[in-house]
Amino acid sequence: MSTAVALQDLACGFPIPTGDTYWAVRDLSFETPAGSFTAIVGPTGCGKSTILNVIAGLLAPSAGRVLIAGEPLSALNRNATYMFQQDALLPWKSVIDNVALGLLFAGVPRSDARRQAQTWLDRIGLAAFAEHYPSQLSGGMRKRIAMAQHWVMERDLLLMDEPFSALDVHTRQAMESELLALWTGSGRTVLFVTHDLEEAIALADEILVISAGPASRVVSRHVVPLARPRDLLEIRTHPGFHELYGRIWTDLRREVVRSRERTTA
Amino acid sequence: MAAGVLIVWQVLATRRLIDPFFVSRPSAIAGRVWEWMASGFIWRHLAVTLEEAVLAFVIGTVLGIGAGFVLARGRRASLIFNPYLRVLNALPRVVLAPLFLLWFGLGIWSKVALGVTLVFFVVFFNTYQGVRDVDRVLVDNARVLGASEAALIRHVFGPSALTWIFSSLQTSIGFAIVGAVVGEYLGASRGIGYVISQAEGTFDTTGVFAGLAVLSVCVVIVGEAVARLERRLLAWKR
């Protein structure tokens, strides 16, 4: 299988007032096969978002290489869409115009773009809200619209930065199922950052544990052997789930403790 | 409330408890306004004042939006021009009026210039703030979706700045009218400011109040129109 994303000895530093450099990420390498669903877990402040920013091309790394489908990345990544943790819908555009936004930027005529956006709204069951503004919708609905906004672009790589962390448990589970339904059979690669290990196991093919910052790197990789399609309502009671959870948690726990020691020290 | 004030004013002035020479009487003022409207006298002057105000508003807004975008998006431009703009803004613009009279003459352009210096800064600071105020995530998200700089301005920064500009519209329109009237007041041969200044010159308080009344009604009408436009264009906020 071909490689969708490869990071080689990545380092990202930011200048700090003392004149030194704060290394958010250092000597970080991993690769993900095309079409896979990879979750990245790690303690708070471990540079997970930095990694996605680099892959999206929003942040230039201080050192190391980023290969997207084998090609070095130099500017904004045109193969990827990026779903942020915060709400990123434009409040002054209606739901349908928000979904059509990327197509408009790509030069698709407005009527075509709106038609394609409409099919996506049908798919996520929000067709009735096409002319509403984001502020008139619930948080869960806004997340679904944000997903449609990115999926409509039909790009090969989907970066997601704790996209559901602000939602309540039930909405969250519904969103996770919806994401899996969209992804299954699409052939796209997903990189999903989360601090929630259960969410990572439920969704991903493979889980990367990132060490506590600064100078985060990949601590361990775990393949999730659970069969697909997965029933997210039942998966947490699966015996394999707990065995895996226990195994990854020993790694993650160590990093969480280190992260706490560093922030309180 | 307003009616109460007018009635008390009328009664006090008619009974000579206060001297109508200084404050006139509402009935006399209404009569004067009516007389002006009937003879067409006031329309000529009002038209000139409004023309100046509209020109000042349009020119000041265009310059303000342009400068706001350039300075908010360009780091270097911001570093170079910001100090100058701050100094200019700190200047009391009224003292410039005599200079503008000298430069642009007694006609409408000296008033327009004064109005522009007032409107420009209101619009400029609001545009600047509006562009700077945009949530970083909105910009990143749009860029990931493929927005060029032009598309960012049109779909992201523009609408954000617009909400700021709109919220300051009442102020900037008010300033445009202030610029016109003050300019006329200081030297002109036409306009409401000129009418008021003439009336003051002859101790005609009725004329002064009548001029002020006409002006206030105008400002209220324009303000209401702006509020309606704002409600329509900013529908997404509700």
Short mmCIF file of C-alpha atoms in Angstrom, two decimals:
data_model
loop_
_atom_site.label_atom_id
_atom_site.label_comp_id
_atom_site.label_asym_id
_atom_site.label_seq_id
_atom_site.Cartn_x
_atom_site.Cartn_y
_atom_site.Cartn_z
CA MET A 1 0.00 0.00 0.00
CA SER A 2 1.27 3.49 -0.77
CA THR A 3 2.09 6.00 1.91
CA ALA A 4 -0.24 8.97 2.33
CA VAL A 5 1.76 10.98 4.83
CA ALA A 6 5.34 10.55 5.95
CA LEU A 7 7.08 12.72 8.53
CA GLN A 8 10.83 12.34 8.77
CA ASP A 9 12.73 13.73 11.78
CA LEU A 10 10.29 16.58 12.08
CA ALA A 11 11.15 19.43 14.44
CA CYS A 12 9.12 22.53 15.19
CA GLY A 13 10.54 25.29 17.33
CA PHE A 14 9.15 28.62 18.41
CA PRO A 15 11.26 31.50 19.71
CA ILE A 16 10.48 32.39 23.31
CA PRO A 17 11.16 35.72 25.09
CA THR A 18 14.32 34.46 26.82
CA GLY A 19 15.91 34.11 23.40
CA ASP A 20 15.83 30.33 23.43
CA THR A 21 13.75 28.09 21.24
CA TYR A 22 10.83 26.12 22.54
CA TRP A 23 10.70 22.79 20.73
CA ALA A 24 7.11 21.68 20.47
CA VAL A 25 8.05 18.65 18.42
CA ARG A 26 11.47 17.14 17.87
CA ASP A 27 12.77 14.12 15.96
CA LEU A 28 9.27 12.98 15.19
CA SER A 29 8.80 10.43 12.45
CA PHE A 30 5.89 8.32 11.33
CA GLU A 31 4.06 7.31 8.22
CA THR A 32 0.50 6.35 7.47
CA PRO A 33 -0.66 4.13 4.62
CA ALA A 34 -3.13 5.58 2.13
CA GLY A 35 -6.74 4.86 2.99
CA SER A 36 -6.06 4.24 6.68
CA PHE A 37 -7.56 5.83 9.75
CA THR A 38 -4.84 6.84 12.17
CA ALA A 39 -5.46 8.35 15.58
CA ILE A 40 -2.86 10.43 17.37
CA VAL A 41 -3.19 10.49 21.15
CA GLY A 42 -1.09 12.22 23.74
CA PRO A 43 -1.30 14.37 26.86
CA THR A 44 -2.35 18.02 26.69
CA GLY A 45 0.30 20.27 25.17
CA CYS A 46 2.17 17.47 23.43
CA GLY A 47 2.22 19.24 20.08
CA LYS A 48 -0.56 17.23 18.45
CA SER A 49 -2.03 20.31 16.79
CA THR A 50 1.44 21.40 15.70
CA ILE A 51 1.82 18.12 13.84
CA LEU A 52 -1.45 18.64 11.98
CA ASN A 53 -0.61 22.28 11.24
CA VAL A 54 2.61 21.13 9.62
CA ILE A 55 0.89 18.46 7.54
CA ALA A 56 -1.75 21.00 6.46
CA GLY A 57 1.05 23.31 5.37
CA LEU A 58 -0.09 26.10 7.70
CA LEU A 59 3.16 25.89 9.64
CA ALA A 60 6.62 25.37 8.15
CA PRO A 61 8.71 22.93 10.19
CA SER A 62 12.08 24.06 11.56
CA ALA A 63 13.68 20.83 10.41
CA GLY A 64 12.77 17.52 8.86
CA ARG A 65 10.70 16.51 5.87
CA VAL A 66 7.02 16.20 5.19
CA LEU A 67 6.06 13.89 2.34
CA ILE A 68 2.50 13.87 1.07
CA ALA A 69 1.86 10.91 -1.22
CA GLY A 70 5.63 10.76 -1.71
CA GLU A 71 6.02 14.43 -2.65
CA PRO A 72 7.75 16.91 -0.34
CA LEU A 73 5.33 19.54 0.97
CA SER A 74 6.44 23.12 0.46
CA ALA A 75 3.32 25.30 0.66
CA LEU A 76 -0.29 24.83 1.69
CA ASN A 77 -1.31 21.20 1.35
CA ARG A 78 -3.82 21.03 -1.51
CA ASN A 79 -4.43 17.34 -0.85
CA ALA A 80 -5.74 17.86 2.62
CA THR A 81 -8.63 19.37 4.47
CA TYR A 82 -8.39 20.20 8.10
CA MET A 83 -11.19 20.18 10.60
CA PHE A 84 -10.39 22.31 13.59
CA GLN A 85 -11.38 21.83 17.19
CA GLN A 86 -13.06 25.23 17.26
CA ASP A 87 -15.99 26.31 15.17
CA ALA A 88 -14.67 27.53 11.85
CA LEU A 89 -17.87 28.13 9.89
CA LEU A 90 -18.24 31.68 8.61
CA PRO A 91 -21.01 33.19 10.74
CA TRP A 92 -22.12 35.55 7.96
CA LYS A 93 -22.77 32.80 5.44
CA SER A 94 -25.75 30.50 5.35
CA VAL A 95 -25.23 26.78 5.95
CA ILE A 96 -25.31 25.92 2.26
CA ASP A 97 -22.90 28.71 1.33
CA ASN A 98 -20.53 27.53 4.03
CA VAL A 99 -20.54 24.01 2.65
CA ALA A 100 -20.04 25.34 -0.88
CA LEU A 101 -17.17 27.61 0.20
CA GLY A 102 -14.23 25.41 -0.82
CA LEU A 103 -15.79 24.69 -4.20
CA LEU A 104 -16.23 28.41 -4.82
CA PHE A 105 -12.57 28.96 -3.98
CA ALA A 106 -11.70 26.22 -6.46
CA GLY A 107 -13.52 28.13 -9.18
CA VAL A 108 -16.67 26.01 -9.38
CA PRO A 109 -19.61 28.18 -10.55
CA ARG A 110 -21.86 29.23 -7.67
CA SER A 111 -24.94 27.32 -8.82
CA ASP A 112 -22.96 24.09 -9.28
CA ALA A 113 -21.23 24.55 -5.95
CA ARG A 114 -24.56 25.07 -4.22
CA ARG A 115 -26.02 21.99 -5.89
CA GLN A 116 -23.14 19.84 -4.68
CA ALA A 117 -23.41 21.36 -1.22
CA GLN A 118 -27.12 20.54 -1.23
CA THR A 119 -26.44 16.84 -1.90
CA TRP A 120 -24.11 16.82 1.08
CA LEU A 121 -26.68 18.49 3.27
CA ASP A 122 -29.14 15.78 2.21
CA ARG A 123 -26.59 13.16 3.13
CA ILE A 124 -26.04 14.49 6.62
CA GLY A 125 -29.75 15.08 7.11
CA LEU A 126 -29.60 18.86 7.39
CA ALA A 127 -31.20 19.80 4.07
CA ALA A 128 -33.97 21.65 5.90
CA PHE A 129 -31.42 24.03 7.41
CA ALA A 130 -29.70 25.06 4.17
CA GLU A 131 -30.64 28.73 4.49
CA HIS A 132 -30.06 29.02 8.23
CA TYR A 133 -27.04 30.78 9.67
CA PRO A 134 -24.59 28.82 11.86
CA SER A 135 -25.57 30.80 14.97
CA GLN A 136 -29.10 29.40 14.66
CA LEU A 137 -27.94 25.78 14.93
CA SER A 138 -26.76 23.54 17.75
CA GLY A 139 -23.12 22.65 18.29
CA GLY A 140 -23.63 19.13 16.93
CA MET A 141 -25.27 20.43 13.77
CA ARG A 142 -22.44 22.90 13.23
CA LYS A 143 -19.93 20.05 13.49
CA ARG A 144 -21.81 18.04 10.89
CA ILE A 145 -21.84 21.04 8.59
CA ALA A 146 -18.13 21.52 9.13
CA MET A 147 -17.63 17.87 8.15
CA ALA A 148 -19.68 18.38 5.00
CA GLN A 149 -17.70 21.55 4.27
CA HIS A 150 -14.52 19.48 4.19
CA TRP A 151 -15.82 16.25 2.69
CA VAL A 152 -17.39 18.07 -0.25
CA MET A 153 -13.86 18.96 -1.33
CA GLU A 154 -13.11 15.29 -2.04
CA ARG A 155 -9.51 15.57 -0.99
CA ASP A 156 -7.49 12.47 -0.18
CA LEU A 157 -6.31 13.43 3.26
CA LEU A 158 -8.50 14.49 6.19
CA LEU A 159 -6.89 16.08 9.19
CA MET A 160 -9.06 16.34 12.28
CA ASP A 161 -7.98 18.08 15.47
CA GLU A 162 -10.16 16.93 18.37
CA PRO A 163 -13.17 17.81 16.26
CA PHE A 164 -15.79 16.43 18.65
CA SER A 165 -14.25 17.35 21.99
CA ALA A 166 -16.75 20.15 22.65
CA LEU A 167 -19.80 17.93 22.17
CA ASP A 168 -21.80 16.01 24.74
CA VAL A 169 -21.30 12.24 24.93
CA HIS A 170 -24.31 11.21 22.86
CA THR A 171 -23.90 13.77 20.10
CA ARG A 172 -20.30 12.82 20.02
CA GLN A 173 -21.02 9.15 19.52
CA ALA A 174 -23.46 10.00 16.73
CA MET A 175 -20.81 12.15 15.05
CA GLU A 176 -18.23 9.40 15.34
CA SER A 177 -20.60 6.92 13.67
CA GLU A 178 -21.32 9.45 10.96
CA LEU A 179 -17.62 9.99 10.38
CA LEU A 180 -16.98 6.25 10.08
CA ALA A 181 -19.92 5.87 7.70
CA LEU A 182 -18.54 8.63 5.49
CA TRP A 183 -15.03 7.30 5.60
CA THR A 184 -15.80 3.62 5.01
CA GLY A 185 -15.17 2.78 1.38
CA SER A 186 -14.10 6.34 0.55
CA GLY A 187 -10.45 5.31 0.25
CA ARG A 188 -9.38 8.48 2.04
CA THR A 189 -6.75 8.80 4.71
CA VAL A 190 -7.73 10.22 8.08
CA LEU A 191 -5.40 11.61 10.72
CA PHE A 192 -7.43 12.10 13.85
CA VAL A 193 -5.99 13.88 16.87
CA THR A 194 -7.68 13.26 20.19
CA HIS A 195 -6.86 13.11 23.88
CA ASP A 196 -9.59 10.51 24.37
CA LEU A 197 -8.16 7.01 24.11
CA GLU A 198 -11.58 5.35 23.88
CA GLU A 199 -12.49 7.50 20.90
CA ALA A 200 -9.17 6.67 19.27
CA ILE A 201 -9.63 2.92 19.66
CA ALA A 202 -13.24 3.01 18.50
CA LEU A 203 -12.39 4.83 15.29
CA ALA A 204 -8.86 4.06 14.18
CA ASP A 205 -6.88 1.34 12.43
CA GLU A 206 -3.74 2.43 14.16
CA ILE A 207 -2.94 4.60 17.18
CA LEU A 208 0.18 6.69 17.69
CA VAL A 209 1.04 7.70 21.23
CA ILE A 210 2.92 10.98 21.41
CA SER A 211 5.15 11.86 24.35
CA ALA A 212 4.61 14.76 26.71
CA GLY A 213 5.98 18.07 25.45
CA PRO A 214 8.30 19.79 24.95
CA ALA A 215 10.18 17.96 22.20
CA SER A 216 7.38 15.48 21.62
CA ARG A 217 8.00 12.38 19.59
CA VAL A 218 6.22 9.13 18.84
CA VAL A 219 6.40 6.82 21.85
CA SER A 220 4.62 3.79 20.47
CA ARG A 221 2.29 2.58 17.71
CA HIS A 222 -0.59 0.20 18.22
CA VAL A 223 -2.62 -1.58 15.57
CA VAL A 224 -6.32 -1.83 16.42
CA PRO A 225 -7.39 -5.35 15.49
CA LEU A 226 -11.14 -4.72 15.84
CA ALA A 227 -13.14 -5.76 12.78
CA ARG A 228 -14.98 -3.29 10.55
CA PRO A 229 -17.68 -2.18 10.15
CA ARG A 230 -17.80 -1.28 13.81
CA ASP A 231 -20.86 -0.66 15.89
CA LEU A 232 -19.77 2.22 18.06
CA LEU A 233 -22.59 1.66 20.53
CA GLU A 234 -21.34 -1.84 21.25
CA ILE A 235 -17.63 -1.61 20.62
CA ARG A 236 -16.77 -0.46 24.13
CA THR A 237 -18.06 -3.76 25.53
CA HIS A 238 -15.90 -5.84 23.18
CA PRO A 239 -13.24 -7.83 25.12
CA GLY A 240 -10.50 -6.89 22.63
CA PHE A 241 -11.30 -3.25 23.29
CA HIS A 242 -10.39 -3.44 26.95
CA GLU A 243 -7.29 -5.48 26.40
CA LEU A 244 -6.05 -2.89 23.90
CA TYR A 245 -7.12 0.01 26.08
CA GLY A 246 -5.09 -1.39 28.95
CA ARG A 247 -2.04 -1.87 26.78
CA ILE A 248 -2.05 1.62 25.25
CA TRP A 249 -3.01 3.26 28.52
CA THR A 250 0.22 2.07 30.19
CA ASP A 251 2.12 4.06 27.56
CA LEU A 252 -0.20 7.03 27.59
CA ARG A 253 -0.44 7.12 31.37
CA ARG A 254 3.32 7.51 31.72
CA GLU A 255 3.24 10.51 29.35
CA VAL A 256 0.23 12.06 31.06
CA VAL A 257 2.01 11.80 34.42
CA ARG A 258 5.17 13.32 32.97
CA SER A 259 3.17 16.09 31.39
CA ARG A 260 1.53 16.88 34.74
CA GLU A 261 4.85 16.85 36.57
CA ARG A 262 6.27 19.29 34.07
CA THR A 263 3.38 21.71 34.21
CA THR A 264 3.22 21.71 38.00
CA ALA A 265 7.00 21.71 38.55
CA MET B 1 -41.32 63.36 27.43
CA ALA B 2 -40.34 65.49 24.44
CA ALA B 3 -43.89 66.83 24.23
CA GLY B 4 -43.75 67.70 27.94
CA VAL B 5 -40.54 69.66 27.48
CA LEU B 6 -42.04 71.53 24.53
CA ILE B 7 -45.20 72.39 26.46
CA VAL B 8 -43.27 73.63 29.51
CA TRP B 9 -40.95 75.56 27.22
CA GLN B 10 -43.92 77.11 25.40
CA VAL B 11 -45.75 78.04 28.62
CA LEU B 12 -42.67 79.50 30.31
CA ALA B 13 -41.74 81.51 27.24
CA THR B 14 -45.28 82.81 26.63
CA ARG B 15 -45.66 83.89 30.27
CA ARG B 16 -42.24 85.51 30.01
CA LEU B 17 -40.92 83.48 32.95
CA ILE B 18 -37.97 82.93 30.67
CA ASP B 19 -37.04 85.45 28.05
CA PRO B 20 -38.04 84.30 24.55
CA PHE B 21 -35.26 86.51 23.19
CA PHE B 22 -32.76 83.91 24.39
CA VAL B 23 -34.69 80.69 23.93
CA SER B 24 -37.53 81.59 21.53
CA ARG B 25 -40.81 79.66 21.70
CA PRO B 26 -41.67 76.25 20.15
CA SER B 27 -44.68 77.74 18.34
CA ALA B 28 -42.53 80.47 16.78
CA ILE B 29 -39.90 77.90 15.77
CA ALA B 30 -42.51 75.64 14.17
CA GLY B 31 -43.92 78.68 12.39
CA ARG B 32 -40.48 79.60 11.09
CA VAL B 33 -39.80 76.08 9.86
CA TRP B 34 -43.17 76.04 8.11
CA GLU B 35 -42.46 79.44 6.53
CA TRP B 36 -39.06 78.18 5.29
CA MET B 37 -40.54 75.05 3.82
CA ALA B 38 -43.42 76.90 2.16
CA SER B 39 -41.14 79.45 0.54
CA GLY B 40 -38.66 76.74 -0.51
CA PHE B 41 -35.90 78.67 1.26
CA ILE B 42 -34.83 75.78 3.46
CA TRP B 43 -34.76 73.15 0.72
CA ARG B 44 -31.99 74.93 -1.15
CA HIS B 45 -29.82 75.12 1.93
CA LEU B 46 -30.65 71.63 3.07
CA ALA B 47 -29.78 70.24 -0.35
CA VAL B 48 -26.33 71.85 -0.19
CA THR B 49 -25.64 70.55 3.31
CA LEU B 50 -26.77 67.05 2.43
CA GLU B 51 -24.73 67.07 -0.75
CA GLU B 52 -21.62 67.97 1.21
CA ALA B 53 -22.39 65.37 3.85
CA VAL B 54 -22.97 62.62 1.29
CA LEU B 55 -19.76 63.45 -0.57
CA ALA B 56 -17.79 63.58 2.69
CA PHE B 57 -19.31 60.30 3.77
CA VAL B 58 -18.65 58.48 0.50
CA ILE B 59 -15.09 59.75 0.07
CA GLY B 60 -14.22 59.27 3.74
CA THR B 61 -15.67 55.76 3.76
CA VAL B 62 -13.88 54.65 0.60
CA LEU B 63 -10.54 56.01 1.84
CA GLY B 64 -11.10 54.63 5.32
CA ILE B 65 -11.94 51.13 4.12
CA GLY B 66 -9.01 51.13 1.70
CA ALA B 67 -6.52 52.31 4.30
CA GLY B 68 -7.99 49.98 6.91
CA PHE B 69 -7.48 46.91 4.75
CA VAL B 70 -3.99 47.87 3.61
CA LEU B 71 -2.77 48.59 7.11
CA ALA B 72 -4.46 45.61 8.70
CA ARG B 73 -3.13 43.13 6.16
CA GLY B 74 0.30 44.61 5.55
CA ARG B 75 2.69 44.56 8.46
CA ARG B 76 5.11 47.01 6.92
CA ALA B 77 2.45 49.53 5.86
CA SER B 78 1.06 49.34 9.36
CA LEU B 79 4.46 50.03 10.95
CA ILE B 80 5.10 53.02 8.68
CA PHE B 81 1.72 54.73 8.64
CA ASN B 82 0.16 53.95 12.00
CA PRO B 83 2.05 56.63 14.00
CA TYR B 84 1.09 59.32 11.47
CA LEU B 85 -2.55 58.32 11.50
CA ARG B 86 -2.59 58.41 15.29
CA VAL B 87 -1.15 61.93 15.31
CA LEU B 88 -3.61 63.11 12.66
CA ASN B 89 -6.51 61.57 14.55
CA ALA B 90 -5.47 63.27 17.77
CA LEU B 91 -5.68 66.65 16.02
CA PRO B 92 -8.91 68.55 16.66
CA ARG B 93 -10.24 68.69 13.10
CA VAL B 94 -12.24 71.87 13.61
CA VAL B 95 -9.04 73.91 13.65
CA LEU B 96 -8.36 72.63 10.15
CA ALA B 97 -11.56 74.21 8.86
CA PRO B 98 -10.05 77.68 8.24
CA LEU B 99 -7.16 76.01 6.37
CA PHE B 100 -9.58 74.08 4.20
CA LEU B 101 -11.43 77.32 3.50
CA LEU B 102 -8.16 78.77 2.31
CA TRP B 103 -7.27 75.73 0.22
CA PHE B 104 -10.63 74.73 -1.21
CA GLY B 105 -12.53 78.04 -1.19
CA LEU B 106 -15.93 79.01 0.13
CA GLY B 107 -17.78 76.42 -1.97
CA ILE B 108 -18.77 72.92 -0.98
CA TRP B 109 -15.33 71.33 -1.17
CA SER B 110 -13.89 72.91 1.96
CA LYS B 111 -16.86 71.43 3.87
CA VAL B 112 -16.46 68.08 2.17
CA ALA B 113 -12.78 68.05 3.14
CA LEU B 114 -13.60 68.74 6.77
CA GLY B 115 -16.22 65.97 6.74
CA VAL B 116 -13.78 63.55 5.14
CA THR B 117 -11.18 64.08 7.88
CA LEU B 118 -13.86 63.21 10.43
CA VAL B 119 -15.44 60.25 8.63
CA PHE B 120 -12.16 58.74 7.47
CA PHE B 121 -10.86 57.96 10.95
CA VAL B 122 -14.07 56.42 12.19
CA VAL B 123 -14.26 54.12 9.18
CA PHE B 124 -10.53 53.47 9.14
CA PHE B 125 -10.27 52.36 12.76
CA ASN B 126 -13.35 50.18 12.47
CA THR B 127 -12.17 48.52 9.26
CA TYR B 128 -8.75 47.95 10.79
CA GLN B 129 -10.28 46.48 13.93
CA GLY B 130 -12.71 44.39 11.89
CA VAL B 131 -9.97 42.85 9.80
CA ARG B 132 -7.70 42.27 12.80
CA ASP B 133 -10.54 40.90 14.86
CA VAL B 134 -11.21 37.91 12.61
CA ASP B 135 -10.73 34.64 14.44
CA ARG B 136 -7.48 33.01 13.35
CA VAL B 137 -9.31 29.68 12.92
CA LEU B 138 -11.72 31.18 10.36
CA VAL B 139 -8.77 32.37 8.29
CA ASP B 140 -6.89 29.07 8.55
CA ASN B 141 -10.02 27.13 7.69
CA ALA B 142 -10.68 29.25 4.61
CA ARG B 143 -7.04 28.95 3.54
CA VAL B 144 -7.16 25.16 3.88
CA LEU B 145 -10.30 25.21 1.74
CA GLY B 146 -8.24 26.98 -0.90
CA ALA B 147 -8.97 30.69 -0.43
CA SER B 148 -6.60 33.13 -2.15
CA GLU B 149 -5.80 36.49 -0.54
CA ALA B 150 -8.53 38.10 -2.67
CA ALA B 151 -11.03 35.42 -1.65
CA LEU B 152 -10.05 35.89 2.00
CA ILE B 153 -10.77 39.60 1.76
CA ARG B 154 -14.07 39.03 0.01
CA HIS B 155 -15.44 36.18 2.10
CA VAL B 156 -13.69 36.47 5.44
CA PHE B 157 -12.12 39.85 6.23
CA GLY B 158 -14.64 41.91 4.26
CA PRO B 159 -17.77 40.66 6.01
CA SER B 160 -16.07 40.89 9.39
CA ALA B 161 -14.97 44.47 8.74
CA LEU B 162 -18.45 45.26 7.45
CA THR B 163 -20.02 44.44 10.79
CA TRP B 164 -17.64 46.88 12.47
CA ILE B 165 -18.17 49.52 9.82
CA PHE B 166 -21.92 49.14 10.14
CA SER B 167 -21.88 49.42 13.87
CA SER B 168 -20.06 52.74 13.43
CA LEU B 169 -22.23 53.95 10.57
CA GLN B 170 -24.43 56.10 12.77
CA THR B 171 -21.30 57.82 14.08
CA SER B 172 -19.67 58.31 10.70
CA ILE B 173 -22.84 59.67 9.10
CA GLY B 174 -23.26 61.99 12.05
CA PHE B 175 -19.68 63.18 11.56
CA ALA B 176 -20.26 63.78 7.85
CA ILE B 177 -23.16 66.09 8.72
CA VAL B 178 -21.17 67.74 11.53
CA GLY B 179 -18.32 68.39 9.08
CA ALA B 180 -20.67 69.99 6.58
CA VAL B 181 -22.49 72.15 9.11
CA VAL B 182 -19.39 73.29 10.98
CA GLY B 183 -17.71 74.09 7.67
CA GLU B 184 -20.68 76.15 6.58
CA TYR B 185 -20.87 77.81 9.94
CA LEU B 186 -17.30 79.02 9.65
CA GLY B 187 -17.61 80.40 6.15
CA ALA B 188 -20.09 79.76 3.39
CA SER B 189 -22.87 81.35 1.40
CA ARG B 190 -25.27 78.43 1.49
CA GLY B 191 -26.28 75.49 3.68
CA ILE B 192 -27.93 74.91 7.05
CA GLY B 193 -24.79 75.87 8.93
CA TYR B 194 -24.78 79.17 7.07
CA VAL B 195 -28.48 79.73 7.91
CA ILE B 196 -27.81 79.10 11.58
CA SER B 197 -24.77 81.34 11.62
CA GLN B 198 -26.72 84.14 9.89
CA ALA B 199 -29.53 83.83 12.41
CA GLU B 200 -27.03 83.98 15.27
CA GLY B 201 -25.45 87.05 13.72
CA THR B 202 -28.76 88.88 14.01
CA PHE B 203 -29.68 87.48 17.45
CA ASP B 204 -32.53 85.62 15.80
CA THR B 205 -32.83 82.71 18.24
CA THR B 206 -35.97 81.47 16.53
CA GLY B 207 -33.94 81.05 13.34
CA VAL B 208 -31.16 79.22 15.19
CA PHE B 209 -33.58 76.77 16.76
CA ALA B 210 -35.48 76.33 13.52
CA GLY B 211 -32.21 75.45 11.75
CA LEU B 212 -31.31 73.00 14.52
CA ALA B 213 -34.78 71.43 14.32
CA VAL B 214 -34.51 70.86 10.58
CA LEU B 215 -31.06 69.36 11.05
CA SER B 216 -32.17 67.01 13.83
CA VAL B 217 -35.12 65.72 11.83
CA CYS B 218 -32.78 65.01 8.92
CA VAL B 219 -30.30 63.13 11.11
CA VAL B 220 -33.08 61.05 12.64
CA ILE B 221 -34.48 60.11 9.22
CA VAL B 222 -31.05 59.15 7.87
CA GLY B 223 -30.29 57.23 11.06
CA GLU B 224 -33.48 55.22 10.77
CA ALA B 225 -32.71 54.35 7.14
CA VAL B 226 -29.24 53.17 8.17
CA ALA B 227 -30.64 51.07 10.99
CA ARG B 228 -32.97 49.33 8.55
CA LEU B 229 -30.17 48.64 6.07
CA GLU B 230 -28.06 47.31 8.93
CA ARG B 231 -30.80 44.93 10.06
CA ARG B 232 -31.05 43.56 6.55
CA LEU B 233 -27.34 43.13 5.86
CA LEU B 234 -26.47 41.77 9.29
CA ALA B 235 -29.33 39.27 9.41
CA TRP B 236 -26.87 36.49 10.31
CA LYS B 237 -26.19 38.04 13.69
CA ARG B 238 -29.63 37.15 15.03
#
